[in-house]
Coordinates of C-alpha atoms in Angstrom, one line a residue:
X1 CA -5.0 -22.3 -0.7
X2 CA -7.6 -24.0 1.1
X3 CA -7.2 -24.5 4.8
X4 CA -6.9 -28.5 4.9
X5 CA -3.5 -27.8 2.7
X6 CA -2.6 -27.9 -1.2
X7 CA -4.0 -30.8 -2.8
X8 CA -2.1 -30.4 -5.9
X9 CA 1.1 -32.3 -3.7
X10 CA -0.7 -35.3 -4.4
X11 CA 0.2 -35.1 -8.0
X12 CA 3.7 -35.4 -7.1
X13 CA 4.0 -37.7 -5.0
X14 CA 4.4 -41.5 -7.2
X15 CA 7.4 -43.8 -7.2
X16 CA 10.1 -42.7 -5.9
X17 CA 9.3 -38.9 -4.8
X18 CA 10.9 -39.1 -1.7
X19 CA 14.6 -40.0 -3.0
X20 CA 14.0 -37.2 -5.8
X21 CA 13.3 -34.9 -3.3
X22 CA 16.2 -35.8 -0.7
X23 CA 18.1 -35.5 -3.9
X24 CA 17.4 -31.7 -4.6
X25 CA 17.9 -31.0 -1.4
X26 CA 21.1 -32.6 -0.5
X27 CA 22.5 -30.9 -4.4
X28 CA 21.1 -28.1 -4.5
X29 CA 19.5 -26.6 -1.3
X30 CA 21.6 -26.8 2.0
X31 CA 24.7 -28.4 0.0
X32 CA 26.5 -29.8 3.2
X33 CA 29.7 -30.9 2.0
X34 CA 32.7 -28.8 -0.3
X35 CA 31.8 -31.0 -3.3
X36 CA 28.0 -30.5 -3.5
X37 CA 28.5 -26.9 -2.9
X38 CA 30.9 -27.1 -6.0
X39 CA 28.2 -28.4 -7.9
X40 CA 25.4 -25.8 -6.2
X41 CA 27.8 -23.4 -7.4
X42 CA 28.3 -25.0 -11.4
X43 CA 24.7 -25.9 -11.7
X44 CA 22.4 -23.2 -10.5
X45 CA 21.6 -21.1 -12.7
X46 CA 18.5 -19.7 -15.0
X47 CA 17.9 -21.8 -18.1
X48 CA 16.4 -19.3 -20.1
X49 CA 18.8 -16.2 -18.9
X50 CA 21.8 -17.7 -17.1
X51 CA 21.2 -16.4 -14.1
X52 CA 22.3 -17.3 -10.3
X53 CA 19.9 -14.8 -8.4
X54 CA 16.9 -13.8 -9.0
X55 CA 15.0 -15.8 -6.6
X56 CA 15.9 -19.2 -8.4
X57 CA 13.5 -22.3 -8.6
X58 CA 14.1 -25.7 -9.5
X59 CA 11.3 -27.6 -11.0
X60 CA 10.4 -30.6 -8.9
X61 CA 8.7 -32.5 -11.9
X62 CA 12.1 -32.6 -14.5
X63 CA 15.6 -31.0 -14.7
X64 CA 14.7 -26.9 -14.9
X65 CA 16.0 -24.1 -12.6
X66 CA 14.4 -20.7 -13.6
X67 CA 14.4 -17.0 -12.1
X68 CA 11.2 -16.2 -9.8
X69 CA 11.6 -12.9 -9.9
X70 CA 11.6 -12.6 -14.0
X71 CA 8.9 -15.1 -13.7
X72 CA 10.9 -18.0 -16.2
X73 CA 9.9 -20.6 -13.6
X74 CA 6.1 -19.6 -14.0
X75 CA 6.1 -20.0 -17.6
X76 CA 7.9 -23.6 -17.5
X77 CA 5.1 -24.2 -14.8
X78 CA 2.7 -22.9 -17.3
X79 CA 3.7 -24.5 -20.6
X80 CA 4.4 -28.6 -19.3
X81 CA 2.0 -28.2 -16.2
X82 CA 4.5 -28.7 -13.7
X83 CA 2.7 -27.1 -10.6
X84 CA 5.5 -27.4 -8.2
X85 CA 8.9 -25.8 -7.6
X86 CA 11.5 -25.5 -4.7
X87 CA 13.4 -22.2 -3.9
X88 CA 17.1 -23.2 -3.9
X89 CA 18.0 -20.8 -1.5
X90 CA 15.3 -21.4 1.7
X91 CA 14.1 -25.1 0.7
X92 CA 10.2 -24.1 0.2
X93 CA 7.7 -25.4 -2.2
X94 CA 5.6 -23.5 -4.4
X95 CA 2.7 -24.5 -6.2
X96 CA 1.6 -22.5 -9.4
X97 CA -1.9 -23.4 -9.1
X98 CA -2.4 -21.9 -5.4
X99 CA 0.1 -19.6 -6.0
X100 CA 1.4 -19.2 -3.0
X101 CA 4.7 -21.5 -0.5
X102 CA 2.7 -24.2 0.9
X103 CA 3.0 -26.6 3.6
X104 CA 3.2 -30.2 3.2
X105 CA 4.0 -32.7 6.5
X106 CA 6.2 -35.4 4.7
X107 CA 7.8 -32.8 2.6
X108 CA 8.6 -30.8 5.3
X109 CA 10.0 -34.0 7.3
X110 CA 12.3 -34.7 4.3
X111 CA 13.6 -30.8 4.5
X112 CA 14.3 -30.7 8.0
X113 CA 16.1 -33.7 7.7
X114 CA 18.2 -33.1 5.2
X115 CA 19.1 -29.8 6.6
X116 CA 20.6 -30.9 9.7
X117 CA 22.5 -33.6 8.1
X118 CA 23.8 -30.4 5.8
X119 CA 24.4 -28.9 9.4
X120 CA 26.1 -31.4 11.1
X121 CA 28.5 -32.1 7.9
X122 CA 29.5 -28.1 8.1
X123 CA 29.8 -28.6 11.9
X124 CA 28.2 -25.2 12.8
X125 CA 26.2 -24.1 15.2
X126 CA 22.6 -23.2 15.0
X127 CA 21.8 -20.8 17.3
X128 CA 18.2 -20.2 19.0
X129 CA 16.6 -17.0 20.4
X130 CA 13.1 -16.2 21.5
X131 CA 12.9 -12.3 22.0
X132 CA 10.1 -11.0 25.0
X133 CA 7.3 -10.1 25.1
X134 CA 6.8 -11.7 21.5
X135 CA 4.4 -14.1 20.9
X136 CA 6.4 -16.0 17.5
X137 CA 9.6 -18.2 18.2
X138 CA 12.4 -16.4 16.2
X139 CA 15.2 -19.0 14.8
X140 CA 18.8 -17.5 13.9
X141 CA 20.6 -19.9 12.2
X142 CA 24.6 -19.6 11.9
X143 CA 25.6 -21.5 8.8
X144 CA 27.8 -19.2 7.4
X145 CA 27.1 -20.1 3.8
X146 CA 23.6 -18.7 2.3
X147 CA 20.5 -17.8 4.4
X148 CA 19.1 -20.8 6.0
X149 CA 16.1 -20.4 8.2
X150 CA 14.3 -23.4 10.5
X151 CA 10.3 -23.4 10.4
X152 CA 8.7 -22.9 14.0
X153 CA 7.8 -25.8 16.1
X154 CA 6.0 -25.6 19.4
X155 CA 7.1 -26.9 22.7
X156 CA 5.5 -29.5 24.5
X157 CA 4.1 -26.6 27.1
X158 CA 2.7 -24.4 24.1
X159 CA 1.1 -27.4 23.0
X160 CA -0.7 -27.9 25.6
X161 CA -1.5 -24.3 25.9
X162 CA -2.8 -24.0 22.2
X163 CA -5.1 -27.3 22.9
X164 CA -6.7 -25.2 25.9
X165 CA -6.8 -21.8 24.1
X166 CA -8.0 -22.9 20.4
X167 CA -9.7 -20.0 19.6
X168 CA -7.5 -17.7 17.8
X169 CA -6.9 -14.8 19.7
X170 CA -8.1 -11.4 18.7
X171 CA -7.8 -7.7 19.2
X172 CA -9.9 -6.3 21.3
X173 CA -11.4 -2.6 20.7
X174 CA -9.8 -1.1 24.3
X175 CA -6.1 -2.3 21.9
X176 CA -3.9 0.4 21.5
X177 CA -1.1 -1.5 19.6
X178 CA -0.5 0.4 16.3
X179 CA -0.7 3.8 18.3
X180 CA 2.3 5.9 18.9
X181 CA 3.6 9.7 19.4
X182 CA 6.0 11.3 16.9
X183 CA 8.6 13.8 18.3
X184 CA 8.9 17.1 16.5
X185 CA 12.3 17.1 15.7
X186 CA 11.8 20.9 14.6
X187 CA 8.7 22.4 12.9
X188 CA 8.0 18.7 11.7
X189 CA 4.7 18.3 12.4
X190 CA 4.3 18.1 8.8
X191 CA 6.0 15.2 8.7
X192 CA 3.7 13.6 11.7
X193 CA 0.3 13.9 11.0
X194 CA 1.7 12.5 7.4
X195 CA 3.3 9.3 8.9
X196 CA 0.2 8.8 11.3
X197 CA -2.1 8.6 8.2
X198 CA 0.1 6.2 6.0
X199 CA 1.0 4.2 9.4
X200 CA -2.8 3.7 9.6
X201 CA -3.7 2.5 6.0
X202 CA -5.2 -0.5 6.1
X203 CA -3.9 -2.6 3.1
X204 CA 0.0 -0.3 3.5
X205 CA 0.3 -1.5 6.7
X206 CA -0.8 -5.0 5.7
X207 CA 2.0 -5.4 3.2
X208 CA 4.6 -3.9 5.7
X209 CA 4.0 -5.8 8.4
X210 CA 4.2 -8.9 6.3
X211 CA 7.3 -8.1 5.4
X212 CA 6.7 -7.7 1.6
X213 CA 9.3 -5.2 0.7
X214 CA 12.8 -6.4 -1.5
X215 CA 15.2 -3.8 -1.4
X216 CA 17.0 -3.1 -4.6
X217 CA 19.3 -0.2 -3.6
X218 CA 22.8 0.0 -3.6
X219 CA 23.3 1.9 -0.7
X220 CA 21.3 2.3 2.9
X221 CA 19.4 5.1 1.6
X222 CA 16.0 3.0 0.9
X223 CA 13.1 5.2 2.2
X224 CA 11.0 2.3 2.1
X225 CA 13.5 -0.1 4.3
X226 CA 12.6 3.2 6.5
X227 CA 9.4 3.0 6.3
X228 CA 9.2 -0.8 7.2
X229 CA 11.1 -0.3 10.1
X230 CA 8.6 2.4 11.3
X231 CA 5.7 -0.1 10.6
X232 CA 7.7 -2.2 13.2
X233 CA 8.5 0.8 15.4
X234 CA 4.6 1.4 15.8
X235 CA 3.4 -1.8 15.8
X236 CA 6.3 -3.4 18.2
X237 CA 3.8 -2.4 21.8
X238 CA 6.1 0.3 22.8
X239 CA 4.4 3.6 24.4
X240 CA 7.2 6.1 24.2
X241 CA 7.2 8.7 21.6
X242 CA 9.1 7.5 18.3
X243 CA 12.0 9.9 17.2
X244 CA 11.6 9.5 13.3
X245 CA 15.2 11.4 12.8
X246 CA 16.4 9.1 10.0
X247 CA 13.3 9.8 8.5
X248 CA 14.0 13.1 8.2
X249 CA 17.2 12.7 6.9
X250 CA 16.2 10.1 4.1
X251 CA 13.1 13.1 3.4
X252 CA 15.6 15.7 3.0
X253 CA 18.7 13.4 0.7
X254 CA 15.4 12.6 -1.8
X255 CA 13.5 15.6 -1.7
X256 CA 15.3 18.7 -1.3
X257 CA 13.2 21.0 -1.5
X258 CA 11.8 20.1 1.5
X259 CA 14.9 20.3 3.4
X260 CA 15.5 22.5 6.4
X261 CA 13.9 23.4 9.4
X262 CA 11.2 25.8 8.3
X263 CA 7.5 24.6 8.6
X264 CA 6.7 22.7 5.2
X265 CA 3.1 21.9 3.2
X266 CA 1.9 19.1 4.5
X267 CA 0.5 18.1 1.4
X268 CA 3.4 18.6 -0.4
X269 CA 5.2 16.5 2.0
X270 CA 2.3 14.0 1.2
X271 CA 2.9 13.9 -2.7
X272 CA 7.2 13.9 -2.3
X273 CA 6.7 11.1 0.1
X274 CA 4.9 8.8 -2.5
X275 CA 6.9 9.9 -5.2
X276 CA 10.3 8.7 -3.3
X277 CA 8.4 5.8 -1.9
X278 CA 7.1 4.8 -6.0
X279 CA 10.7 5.3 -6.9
X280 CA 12.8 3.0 -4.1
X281 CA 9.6 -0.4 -4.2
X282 CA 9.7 -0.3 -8.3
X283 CA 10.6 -4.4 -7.3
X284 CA 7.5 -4.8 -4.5
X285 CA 4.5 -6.1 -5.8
X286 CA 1.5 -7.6 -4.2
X287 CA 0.8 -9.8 -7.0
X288 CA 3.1 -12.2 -8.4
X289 CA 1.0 -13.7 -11.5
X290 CA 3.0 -11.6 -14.0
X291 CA -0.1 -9.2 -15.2
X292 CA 0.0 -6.1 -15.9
X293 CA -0.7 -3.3 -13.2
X294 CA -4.4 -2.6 -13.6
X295 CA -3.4 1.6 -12.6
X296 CA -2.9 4.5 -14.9
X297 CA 0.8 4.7 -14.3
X298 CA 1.4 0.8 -15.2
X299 CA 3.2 0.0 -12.0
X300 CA 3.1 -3.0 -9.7
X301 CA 4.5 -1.2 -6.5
X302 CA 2.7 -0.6 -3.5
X303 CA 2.4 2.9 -4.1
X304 CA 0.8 2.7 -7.3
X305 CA -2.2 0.2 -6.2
X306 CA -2.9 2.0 -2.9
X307 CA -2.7 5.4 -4.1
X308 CA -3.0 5.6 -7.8
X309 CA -6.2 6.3 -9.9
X310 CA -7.1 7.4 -13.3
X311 CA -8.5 11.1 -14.2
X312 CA -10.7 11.1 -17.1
X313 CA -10.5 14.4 -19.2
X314 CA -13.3 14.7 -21.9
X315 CA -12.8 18.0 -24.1
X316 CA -16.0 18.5 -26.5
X317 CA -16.3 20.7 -29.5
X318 CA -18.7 23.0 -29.2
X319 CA -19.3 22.5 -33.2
X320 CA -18.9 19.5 -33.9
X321 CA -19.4 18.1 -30.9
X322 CA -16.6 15.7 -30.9
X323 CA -15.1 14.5 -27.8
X324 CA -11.7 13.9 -26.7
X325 CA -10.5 12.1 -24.0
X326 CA -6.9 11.7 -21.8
X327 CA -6.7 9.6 -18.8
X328 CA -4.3 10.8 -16.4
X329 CA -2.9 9.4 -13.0
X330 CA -3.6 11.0 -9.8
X331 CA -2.2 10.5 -6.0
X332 CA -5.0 13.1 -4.7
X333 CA -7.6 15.3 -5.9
X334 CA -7.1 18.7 -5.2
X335 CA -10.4 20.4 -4.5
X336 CA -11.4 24.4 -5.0
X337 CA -13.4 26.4 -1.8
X338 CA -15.5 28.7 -1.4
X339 CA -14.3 31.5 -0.3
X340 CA -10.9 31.2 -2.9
X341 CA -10.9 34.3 -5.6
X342 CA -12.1 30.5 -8.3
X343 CA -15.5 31.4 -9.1
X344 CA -18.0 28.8 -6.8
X345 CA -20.9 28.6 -9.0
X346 CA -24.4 26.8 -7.5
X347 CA -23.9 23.3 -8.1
X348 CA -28.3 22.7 -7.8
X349 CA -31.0 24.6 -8.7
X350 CA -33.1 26.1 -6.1
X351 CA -32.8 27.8 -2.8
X352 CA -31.3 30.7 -1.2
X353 CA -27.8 31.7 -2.3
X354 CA -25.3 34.1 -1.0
X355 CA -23.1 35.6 -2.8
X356 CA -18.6 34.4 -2.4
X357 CA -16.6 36.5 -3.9
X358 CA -19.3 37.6 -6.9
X359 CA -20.5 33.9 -7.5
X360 CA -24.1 32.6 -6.3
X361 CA -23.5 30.0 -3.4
X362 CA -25.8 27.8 -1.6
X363 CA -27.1 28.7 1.7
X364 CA -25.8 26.7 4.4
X365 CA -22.7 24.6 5.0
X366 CA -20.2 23.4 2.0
X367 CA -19.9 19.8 1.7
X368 CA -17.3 17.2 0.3
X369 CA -19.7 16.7 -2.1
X370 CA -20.5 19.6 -3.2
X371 CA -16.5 20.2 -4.1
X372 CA -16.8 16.9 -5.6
X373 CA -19.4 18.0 -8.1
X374 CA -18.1 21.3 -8.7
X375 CA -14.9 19.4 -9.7
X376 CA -16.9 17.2 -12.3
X377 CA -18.9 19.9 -14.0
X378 CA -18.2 20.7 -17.7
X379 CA -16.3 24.1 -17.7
X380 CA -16.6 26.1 -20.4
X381 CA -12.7 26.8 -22.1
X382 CA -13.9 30.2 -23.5
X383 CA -12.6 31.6 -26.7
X384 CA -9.0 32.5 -25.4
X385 CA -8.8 28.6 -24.9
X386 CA -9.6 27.0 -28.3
X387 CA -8.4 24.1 -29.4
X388 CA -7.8 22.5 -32.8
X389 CA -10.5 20.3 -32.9
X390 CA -9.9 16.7 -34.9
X391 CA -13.5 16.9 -36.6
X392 CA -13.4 20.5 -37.6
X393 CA -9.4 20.5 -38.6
X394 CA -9.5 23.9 -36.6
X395 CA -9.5 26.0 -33.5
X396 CA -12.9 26.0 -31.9
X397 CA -14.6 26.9 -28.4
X398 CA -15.2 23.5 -26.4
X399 CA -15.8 22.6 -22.9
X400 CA -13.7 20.1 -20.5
X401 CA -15.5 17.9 -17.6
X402 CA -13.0 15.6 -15.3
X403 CA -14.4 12.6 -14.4
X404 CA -12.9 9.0 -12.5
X405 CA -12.0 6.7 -15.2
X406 CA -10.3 4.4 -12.1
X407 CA -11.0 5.1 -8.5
X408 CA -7.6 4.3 -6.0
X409 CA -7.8 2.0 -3.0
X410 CA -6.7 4.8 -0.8
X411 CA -8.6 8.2 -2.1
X412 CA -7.0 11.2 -0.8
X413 CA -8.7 14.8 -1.0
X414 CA -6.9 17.7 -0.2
X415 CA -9.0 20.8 0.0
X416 CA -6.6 23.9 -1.4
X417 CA -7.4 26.2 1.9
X418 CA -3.8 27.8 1.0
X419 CA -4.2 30.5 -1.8
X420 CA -1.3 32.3 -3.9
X421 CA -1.2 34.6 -6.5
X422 CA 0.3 37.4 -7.2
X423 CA -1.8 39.5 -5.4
X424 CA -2.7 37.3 -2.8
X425 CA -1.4 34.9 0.1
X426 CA -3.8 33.7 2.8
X427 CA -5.5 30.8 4.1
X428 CA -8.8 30.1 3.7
X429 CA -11.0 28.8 6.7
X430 CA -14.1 27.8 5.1
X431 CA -16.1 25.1 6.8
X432 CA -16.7 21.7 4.8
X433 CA -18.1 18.8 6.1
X434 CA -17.0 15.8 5.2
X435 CA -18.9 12.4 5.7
X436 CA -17.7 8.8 7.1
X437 CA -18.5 7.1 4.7
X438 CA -18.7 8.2 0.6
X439 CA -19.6 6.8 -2.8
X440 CA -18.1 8.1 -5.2
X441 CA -20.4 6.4 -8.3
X442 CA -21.7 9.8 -8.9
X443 CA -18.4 10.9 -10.4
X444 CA -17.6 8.5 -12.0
X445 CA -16.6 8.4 -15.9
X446 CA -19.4 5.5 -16.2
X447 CA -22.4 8.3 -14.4
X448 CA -21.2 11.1 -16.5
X449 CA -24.4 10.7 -18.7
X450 CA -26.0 11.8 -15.4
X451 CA -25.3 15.1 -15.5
X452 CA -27.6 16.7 -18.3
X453 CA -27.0 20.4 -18.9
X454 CA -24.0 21.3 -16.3
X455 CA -26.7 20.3 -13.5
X456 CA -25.9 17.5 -11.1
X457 CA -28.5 14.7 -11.2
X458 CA -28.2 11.6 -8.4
X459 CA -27.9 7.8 -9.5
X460 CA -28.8 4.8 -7.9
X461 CA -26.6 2.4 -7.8
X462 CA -27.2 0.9 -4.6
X463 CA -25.8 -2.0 -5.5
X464 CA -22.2 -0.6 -6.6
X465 CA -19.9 -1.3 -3.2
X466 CA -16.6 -0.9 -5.2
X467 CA -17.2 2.7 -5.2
X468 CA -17.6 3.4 -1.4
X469 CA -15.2 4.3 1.3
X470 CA -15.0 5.1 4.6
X471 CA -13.0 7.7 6.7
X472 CA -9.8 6.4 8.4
X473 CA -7.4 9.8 9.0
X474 CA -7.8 14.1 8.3
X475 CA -4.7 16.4 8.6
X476 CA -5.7 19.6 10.2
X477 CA -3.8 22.7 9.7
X478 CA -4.4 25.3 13.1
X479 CA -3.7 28.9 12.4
X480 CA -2.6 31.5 10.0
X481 CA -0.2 31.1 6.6
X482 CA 3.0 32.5 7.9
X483 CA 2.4 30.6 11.7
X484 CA 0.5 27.1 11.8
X485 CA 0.8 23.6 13.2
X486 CA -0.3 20.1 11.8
X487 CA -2.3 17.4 13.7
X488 CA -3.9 14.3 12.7
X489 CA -7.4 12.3 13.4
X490 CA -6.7 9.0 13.2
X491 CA -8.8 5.7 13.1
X492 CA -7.7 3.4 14.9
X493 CA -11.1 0.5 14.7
X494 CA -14.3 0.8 13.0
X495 CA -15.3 3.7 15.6
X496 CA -12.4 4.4 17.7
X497 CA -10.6 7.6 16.8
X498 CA -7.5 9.4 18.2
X499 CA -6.2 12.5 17.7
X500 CA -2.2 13.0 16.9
X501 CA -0.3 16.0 17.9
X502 CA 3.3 15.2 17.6
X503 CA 4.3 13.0 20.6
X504 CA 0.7 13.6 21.9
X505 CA -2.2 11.2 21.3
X506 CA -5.4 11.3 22.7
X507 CA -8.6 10.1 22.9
X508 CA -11.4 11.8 20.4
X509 CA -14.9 11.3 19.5
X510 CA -16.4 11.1 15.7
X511 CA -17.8 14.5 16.7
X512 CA -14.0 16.0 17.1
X513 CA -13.6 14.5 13.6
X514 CA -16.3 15.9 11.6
X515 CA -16.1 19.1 13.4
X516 CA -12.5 20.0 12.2
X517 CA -12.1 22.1 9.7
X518 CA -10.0 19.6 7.1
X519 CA -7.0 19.7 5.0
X520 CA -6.4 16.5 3.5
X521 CA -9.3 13.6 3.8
X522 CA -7.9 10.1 3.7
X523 CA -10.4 7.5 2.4
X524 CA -10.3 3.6 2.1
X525 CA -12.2 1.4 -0.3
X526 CA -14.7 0.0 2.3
X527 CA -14.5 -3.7 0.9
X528 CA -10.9 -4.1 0.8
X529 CA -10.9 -3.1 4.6
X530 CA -9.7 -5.5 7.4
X531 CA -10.7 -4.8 10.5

């Protein structure tokens, strides 16, 4: 919607708009009297599934109520072209076209008129509140029947403070708002440096703060209602450490195996936290046109278009030369070291190498990249791996490359400095660097024909800013297997980083950053950013 309004109200309003609307709002909106909430009661209901929930709409064009939520009021909208409906429980208009409540200054005269009529024939009370140090005017309104909410209206001294002020105010890069210690509530730090990162997503925190979430469990176990609160927690301006002990508790009832008091994978906790999260918003969405979700797993939550991107799988014949491909979802890409007892082949040709664990290895420092590429090479399945190949109509050698089909919003990379085997347990303390800002168009499904004869070959696609992301959070893991701790590197602007150890949060440069040895890399699509 434009900012000069929705012009699409014009439409609407001919003859006799204003006594329609009155109409609709007196029946079927705030109902004032026994008698029209009788008939609220009769009437209101889903023409095309019978329904009394669901978010229901009324048509402001001809007689039709339909669900919002099943999305039967869009398609009346879409099939006679009636652009605008009213929600029958809080009185606002929606228009189809802008797809999104709008505002109107006559139709929101008429409301507010009606509703304290519908008021003042229940005879309650409305009751007004404005909490400190707040900034927005909240209205509690005591009606007893449904949930009826007043729209904001300034006073005559804050209108004469936004005419002096009518800039709109912004935060400043010294703002700390949005930063906040975590107790450890008992070898949790786990949990912390996990909750700093997702508490500092950009477009996650966008949608929690905007209060997008509509709980659909039974019972106050939702460990997204938990999660919203903690959005509020850390963005409310408070300083004191935040005690996350229901948290905890919620962790433990959905994921047992994380249970207890003994120090936990951080990355594990990472990957049963989305999990539970995908599980309890199946009924969040941050689209509402009824399409459907453009991610591998087919799911409109939050979750799913932050985190979720597609793994492309190509396994080739080595006879036949026929390729077969499986896209898969992912919530992270777990990333091989050197150093791990995986052979590290030389992902270049040229230059010195040294040898890791009987494999030739560049000189010099691993980077993200390198992993990257080592991760999108063609591997070679060997002959204990055959397949049964759909061009031969039998088992034959063949070779399997990974590439990204779909990159995620949020790209998480967790380098696998934890080894077990059989033989083995220990961590491994490699250094990789790891950049600000990446591109990932190099492994991508769509480059793949760059990479001629297993050897990495660069592409140019300057052009190509869906692909790049920039550094907003690293976990860091301190010490051995058996005895470690968890911190966290958050961003907190464009160049302002902090560094999270439990209920401690300091100051740290983008040297202390890069430095750090790395556990789990959070990126962020650098165009859907909002700084």
């Amino acid at each position: 919607m434009s900012p000069a309004g929705c012009s699409h109200v014009n439409g609407y309003k001919v003859d006799n708009w204003k006594q329609n609307l009155r109409v609709i709002y007196q029946c079927f909106v705030w109902s004032g009297t026994a008698e029209t909430r009788r008939r609220k009661a009769k009437s209101c209901i889903c023409h095309m599934c019978g329904a009394h929930l669901n978010r229901l709409h009324s048509c402001l064009y001809c007689v039709f109520f339909g669900c919002f939520t099943k999305k039967h009021i869009h398609e009346h909208a879409k099939n006679k072209r009636h652009n605008l409906a009213i929600d029958l429980l809080y009185g606002g208009i929606y228009c189809f076209v802008c797809q999104d409540y709008i505002y109107d200054k006559d139709m929101e005269q008429i409301a507010k008129e009606e509703q304290r009529k519908a008021w003042k024939l229940q005879g309650k009370t409305i009751l007004f509140s404005r909490p400190l140090p707040s900034d927005y005017l909240s209205v509690f309104v005591s009606t007893g029947i449904g949930e009826k909410y007043t729209t904001w209206e300034p006073t005559k001294r804050e209108l004469e403070l936004l005419r002096h002020n009518p800039k709109r105010r912004k935060i400043t890069t010294n703002c700390t708002i949005g930063l906040r210690g975590l107790i450890n509530l008992g070898n949790t730090c786990f949990m912390n440096c996990i909750v700093q990162a997702l508490t500092h997503t950009p477009l996650l925190r966008d949608f929690f703060l905007s209060d997008r979430h509509k709980c659909e469990m039974q019972s106050n176990s939702c460990l997204v209602c938990e999660m919203s609160q903690l959005f509020q927690e850390f963005y409310s301006g408070h300083r004191s450490p935040h005690i996350p002990f229901r948290l905890l508790h919620l962790v433990w009832t959905h994921a047992r195996h994380l249970a207890g008091y003994e120090q936990q994978d951080a990355h594990e906790f990472l990957i049963a936290a989305l999990d539970v999260l995908h599980r309890h918003c199946k009924g969040d969405t941050i689209n509402d046109n009824g399409k459907k979700a453009n991610n591998p797993n087919h799911c409109n939550c939050i979750i799913d278009q932050i985190f979720t991107g597609g793994l492309q799988s190509d396994v080739t014949c080595q006879v036949c030369h026929g390729v077969s491909t499986t896209i898969d979802p992912f919530w992270d890409i777990s990333l091989d070291l050197p150093g791990s007892s995986t052979p590290f082949w030389p992902l270049s040709p040229g230059g010195d190498g040294s040898t890791v664990n009987g494999e030739s290895h560049l000189s010099g420092s691993t980077t993200l990249t390198d992993c990257l590429r080592r991760f999108t090479r063609p591997e070679h399945l060997g002959s204990s791996a055959k397949i049964k190949c759909g061009g031969c109509h039998s088992y034959q050698e063949s070779t399997k490359q990974l590439t990204m089909k779909k990159l995620p919003i949020v790209a998480c990379f967790h380098l696998k400095r934890f080894e077990h085997s059989a033989k083995l347990r220990r961590k491994i303390t490699t250094y990789v660097s790891f950049p600000l800002e990446l591109d990932m168009t190099p492994f991508m499904a769509s480059s793949k024909e760059s990479r001629m004869n297993g050897q990495y070959q660069q592409t140019v696609d300057v052009l190509n800013n869906d692909n790049k992301y920039s550094l907003f959070a690293v976990v860091n893991h301190q010490g051995t297997l058996e005895s470690g701790h968890y911190t966290s590197f958050i961003r907190q602007h464009k160049d302002q980083w902090f560094k999270c150890d439990d209920a401690i949060i300091t100051k740290a440069s983008i040297k202390d950053v890069l430095d750090s040895e790395g556990y789990l890399l959070f990126y962020h699509k650098q165009f859907l950013e909002y700084e």
